[in-house]
């Protein structure tokens, strides 16, 4: 009995001894990890201290190619904004076709939202153009002239902020009064609403603000010309219209392709221009207007049929 106790007692110290290396290993691993972390921090501090000893290198004419790439990449946004604007104009025309005949289109809540979205797109597009202008005139041109630009980021920020602040201080009429997309929106929407009447002016859509000149009674209207969008050959509304780059006349694609196989004189009345497939180009703008004209014609036909049924 006493031997068993002694043996048991004898085994306990060995167990304790077997546990000690494991605990010591954990401590050593922990110390090693802490040491590694300290080394990483020390290395980072050393790198940062080294960088601080090297000031920014100035831009010179050798970087002009890189600056051109940056400028072209910014310009890509302009094409994206252009695509979005085209889609918005088409949506506005479709909405105008769907509005009840007595509803003023620019008093419709959805149309107002589309108009505001267009103005926002125009703002973003202009800001993109200002970025390119800043990069070109404040960085690229001075570098090309031999000037070394030490802090280009600060110059770009300051130049852009100055330009965009000037833009922000303008009134809505000053910003968008000559905007072709806005004029197209007004014209296309009004043509769906009342094609026999002149479209309202931009100033009629944008309220006068402080800084705008007084209203003029003789202000010119846009629009005012009723167009039926009919092909001179088919006497039907255009299908996939092609427009001549020589005389500007347009025709349905299938009709004009068949015509030029045996004729080279423009079929438009009174036109003596010579045409060929080479001078006929796809006209996406006219195609959208022709589609809108077809929708209007279908709507008017439905309304006439409803009146007869009544």
XYZ file of C-alpha atoms in Angstrom:
310
model
C 0.000 0.000 0.000
C 2.721 2.425 0.849
C 4.597 1.533 -2.335
C 1.537 2.370 -4.436
C 1.240 5.700 -2.724
C 4.888 6.366 -3.279
C 4.603 5.451 -6.918
C 1.595 7.675 -7.385
C 3.302 10.445 -5.575
C 6.301 9.854 -7.692
C 4.375 10.205 -10.912
C 2.871 13.585 -10.084
C 6.131 15.569 -10.295
C 6.823 14.004 -13.671
C 3.368 15.089 -14.880
C 4.021 18.590 -13.665
C 7.352 18.557 -15.437
C 5.696 17.375 -18.657
C 3.285 20.327 -18.489
C 5.957 22.940 -17.925
C 7.555 22.771 -21.404
C 4.126 23.263 -23.037
C 3.444 26.368 -20.970
C 6.929 27.641 -21.643
C 6.428 27.003 -25.400
C 3.206 29.086 -25.393
C 4.965 31.945 -23.690
C 7.876 31.801 -26.087
C 5.530 31.730 -29.129
C 3.627 34.694 -27.750
C 6.860 36.584 -27.235
C 7.949 35.701 -30.768
C 4.675 36.995 -32.235
C 4.955 40.204 -30.260
C 8.510 40.506 -31.475
C 7.387 40.055 -35.092
C 4.687 42.708 -34.659
C 7.214 45.068 -33.144
C 9.544 44.382 -36.037
C 6.781 45.166 -38.556
C 5.936 48.425 -36.773
C 9.598 49.327 -36.617
C 10.031 48.543 -40.298
C 6.979 50.625 -41.238
C 8.220 53.563 -39.195
C 11.609 53.251 -40.858
C 10.018 53.233 -44.338
C 7.852 56.260 -43.542
C 10.854 58.108 -42.187
C 12.764 57.271 -45.351
C 9.929 58.522 -47.583
C 9.814 61.782 -45.666
C 13.407 62.392 -46.696
C 12.442 62.274 -50.394
C 10.273 65.222 -51.516
C 7.743 64.902 -54.368
C 9.446 64.942 -57.724
C 8.196 67.639 -60.115
C 6.254 66.815 -63.266
C 8.060 67.667 -66.473
C 7.538 67.221 -70.195
C 8.500 63.555 -69.942
C 5.205 62.870 -68.175
C 3.095 64.486 -70.917
C 2.070 61.117 -72.368
C 0.759 59.995 -68.978
C -1.136 63.260 -68.565
C -2.752 62.739 -71.960
C -3.942 59.297 -70.867
C -5.453 60.741 -67.695
C -7.218 63.429 -69.722
C -8.647 60.877 -72.156
C -9.867 58.691 -69.288
C -11.745 61.639 -67.793
C -13.234 62.410 -71.210
C -14.750 58.920 -71.320
C -17.315 60.109 -68.794
C -18.588 62.658 -71.304
C -19.597 59.896 -73.703
C -21.308 58.029 -70.863
C -23.246 61.146 -69.919
C -24.157 61.622 -73.585
C -25.607 58.113 -73.765
C -27.601 58.671 -70.583
C -28.957 61.959 -71.953
C -30.090 60.274 -75.184
C -31.929 57.594 -73.200
C -33.556 60.238 -71.017
C -34.769 62.206 -74.053
C -36.328 59.085 -75.528
C -38.026 58.312 -72.206
C -39.409 61.867 -72.044
C -40.840 61.561 -75.558
C -42.524 58.259 -74.700
C -43.957 59.781 -71.532
C -45.283 62.756 -73.508
C -47.038 60.378 -75.927
C -48.720 58.628 -73.005
C -49.992 61.787 -71.298
C -53.664 62.745 -71.661
C -54.153 65.286 -74.454
C -55.242 68.118 -72.163
C -52.361 67.799 -69.692
C -49.548 70.315 -70.074
C -46.446 68.077 -70.273
C -44.149 70.348 -68.279
C -46.627 70.506 -65.429
C -46.648 66.717 -65.112
C -44.837 65.457 -62.015
C -42.971 62.678 -63.828
C -41.936 65.027 -66.645
C -40.643 67.544 -64.115
C -38.595 64.761 -62.545
C -37.145 63.847 -65.942
C -36.315 67.481 -66.658
C -34.544 67.817 -63.298
C -32.629 64.588 -63.994
C -31.507 66.040 -67.309
C -30.241 69.187 -65.627
C -28.354 67.061 -63.095
C -26.730 65.092 -65.925
C -25.751 68.355 -67.614
C -24.165 69.528 -64.349
C -22.130 66.332 -64.043
C -21.119 66.482 -67.684
C -19.963 70.070 -67.269
C -17.992 69.145 -64.130
C -16.234 66.424 -66.123
C -15.366 68.991 -68.792
C -14.002 71.327 -66.104
C -11.727 68.553 -64.816
C -10.294 68.138 -68.313
C -9.961 71.896 -68.731
C -8.116 72.177 -65.408
C -5.750 69.346 -66.256
C -5.081 70.802 -69.719
C -4.586 74.462 -68.855
C -3.174 74.273 -65.331
C -0.917 71.223 -65.701
C -0.297 69.984 -69.236
C 0.284 73.318 -70.954
C 2.662 74.667 -68.269
C 4.575 71.367 -68.313
C 4.792 71.479 -72.121
C 6.151 75.030 -71.820
C 8.990 73.800 -69.608
C 7.567 74.581 -66.189
C 8.101 71.978 -63.452
C 4.959 71.249 -61.437
C 5.894 70.202 -57.902
C 2.448 69.737 -56.320
C 0.007 68.830 -59.138
C -2.728 67.522 -56.820
C -3.095 70.872 -55.033
C -3.051 72.752 -58.338
C -5.759 70.506 -59.782
C -7.956 70.805 -56.695
C -7.631 74.583 -56.538
C -8.168 75.035 -60.274
C -11.241 72.831 -60.393
C -12.814 74.395 -57.303
C -12.372 77.867 -58.806
C -14.022 76.808 -62.055
C -16.898 74.865 -60.498
C -17.637 77.679 -58.045
C -17.995 80.099 -60.971
C -20.431 77.657 -62.566
C -22.448 77.235 -59.357
C -22.991 80.978 -59.022
C -24.765 81.118 -62.401
C -28.546 81.066 -62.697
C -30.370 78.152 -64.303
C -30.905 80.144 -67.485
C -27.225 81.030 -67.629
C -26.249 77.385 -67.161
C -28.737 75.734 -69.490
C -30.073 78.500 -71.750
C -27.986 77.323 -74.722
C -28.098 73.610 -73.896
C -28.977 71.607 -76.989
C -30.190 68.570 -74.959
C -32.619 70.781 -73.020
C -33.873 72.389 -76.233
C -34.288 68.917 -77.722
C -36.279 67.815 -74.655
C -38.633 70.773 -74.940
C -39.036 70.398 -78.700
C -39.567 66.633 -78.706
C -41.984 66.651 -75.790
C -43.995 69.563 -77.201
C -44.161 67.922 -80.597
C -45.867 64.957 -78.988
C -48.196 67.293 -77.077
C -49.187 69.834 -79.722
C -47.296 69.297 -82.985
C -49.180 72.107 -84.715
C -47.928 74.729 -82.232
C -44.522 76.264 -81.610
C -42.671 74.820 -78.664
C -42.085 77.066 -75.645
C -38.707 78.670 -75.119
C -36.126 77.499 -72.609
C -36.900 80.594 -70.541
C -40.536 79.517 -70.359
C -39.457 76.256 -68.735
C -36.764 77.693 -66.452
C -38.038 80.341 -64.019
C -36.325 83.731 -63.925
C -33.842 84.202 -61.076
C -32.017 87.172 -59.646
C -29.320 88.075 -62.139
C -31.338 87.127 -65.214
C -32.312 89.929 -67.627
C -35.899 91.083 -67.848
C -38.284 89.043 -69.975
C -38.502 90.052 -73.630
C -41.839 90.003 -75.439
C -40.201 89.366 -78.788
C -38.105 86.421 -77.631
C -37.781 83.856 -80.414
C -39.580 80.569 -80.037
C -38.024 77.240 -80.837
C -39.867 74.811 -83.030
C -42.832 76.188 -84.916
C -42.378 73.960 -87.957
C -44.719 71.020 -88.244
C -43.024 67.942 -89.640
C -44.887 64.839 -90.713
C -41.854 62.507 -90.832
C -43.008 60.881 -94.067
C -40.607 59.365 -96.557
C -40.829 61.006 -100.010
C -40.732 57.552 -101.618
C -43.197 55.563 -99.492
C -45.322 58.508 -98.291
C -45.359 56.700 -94.954
C -43.632 57.535 -91.685
C -39.934 56.718 -91.873
C -38.711 53.192 -91.186
C -35.024 53.114 -90.198
C -34.373 56.477 -91.878
C -31.187 57.231 -93.788
C -30.183 60.866 -94.358
C -28.093 62.168 -97.237
C -24.940 63.978 -96.179
C -25.066 65.880 -99.492
C -28.510 67.487 -99.386
C -29.902 66.553 -95.971
C -33.013 64.741 -97.244
C -34.094 61.576 -95.486
C -35.737 58.365 -96.638
C -36.829 54.971 -95.321
C -33.877 52.594 -95.590
C -35.382 49.850 -97.752
C -37.019 52.324 -100.132
C -33.934 54.436 -100.795
C -31.677 51.384 -101.168
C -33.963 50.039 -103.873
C -34.187 53.474 -105.507
C -30.435 54.100 -105.863
C -29.960 50.818 -107.728
C -31.411 52.503 -110.841
C -31.277 56.245 -109.987
C -28.685 58.662 -108.596
C -30.759 61.857 -108.410
C -32.278 62.708 -105.024
C -35.976 61.789 -105.106
C -36.978 64.701 -102.846
C -39.111 67.210 -104.754
C -37.052 70.049 -106.252
C -33.686 68.559 -105.261
C -31.061 67.972 -107.949
C -28.361 66.509 -105.697
C -26.714 63.269 -106.683
C -26.892 60.526 -104.075
C -25.554 57.019 -103.548
C -25.401 54.500 -100.722
C -22.067 56.027 -99.747
C -23.641 59.371 -98.770
C -26.631 57.878 -96.933
C -26.086 57.650 -93.190
C -28.181 56.220 -90.370
C -30.124 58.969 -88.598
C -30.794 57.896 -85.026
C -32.323 61.219 -84.005
C -34.828 61.124 -86.847
C -35.532 57.479 -86.137
C -36.589 58.314 -82.571
C -38.843 61.114 -83.814
C -40.359 58.825 -86.434
C -41.135 56.221 -83.778
C -42.793 58.917 -81.681
C -44.821 60.011 -84.729
C -45.995 56.426 -85.209
C -47.083 56.235 -81.587
C -49.009 59.493 -81.938
C -50.684 58.280 -85.107
C -51.710 55.035 -83.415
C -53.055 56.934 -80.407
C -55.038 59.331 -82.562
C -56.470 56.417 -84.539
C -57.542 54.722 -81.305
C -59.139 57.916 -80.012
C -61.018 58.398 -83.286
C -62.275 54.817 -83.145
C -63.466 55.354 -79.561
C -65.364 58.496 -80.601
C -67.105 56.614 -83.420
C -68.083 53.824 -81.025
C -69.534 56.386 -78.646
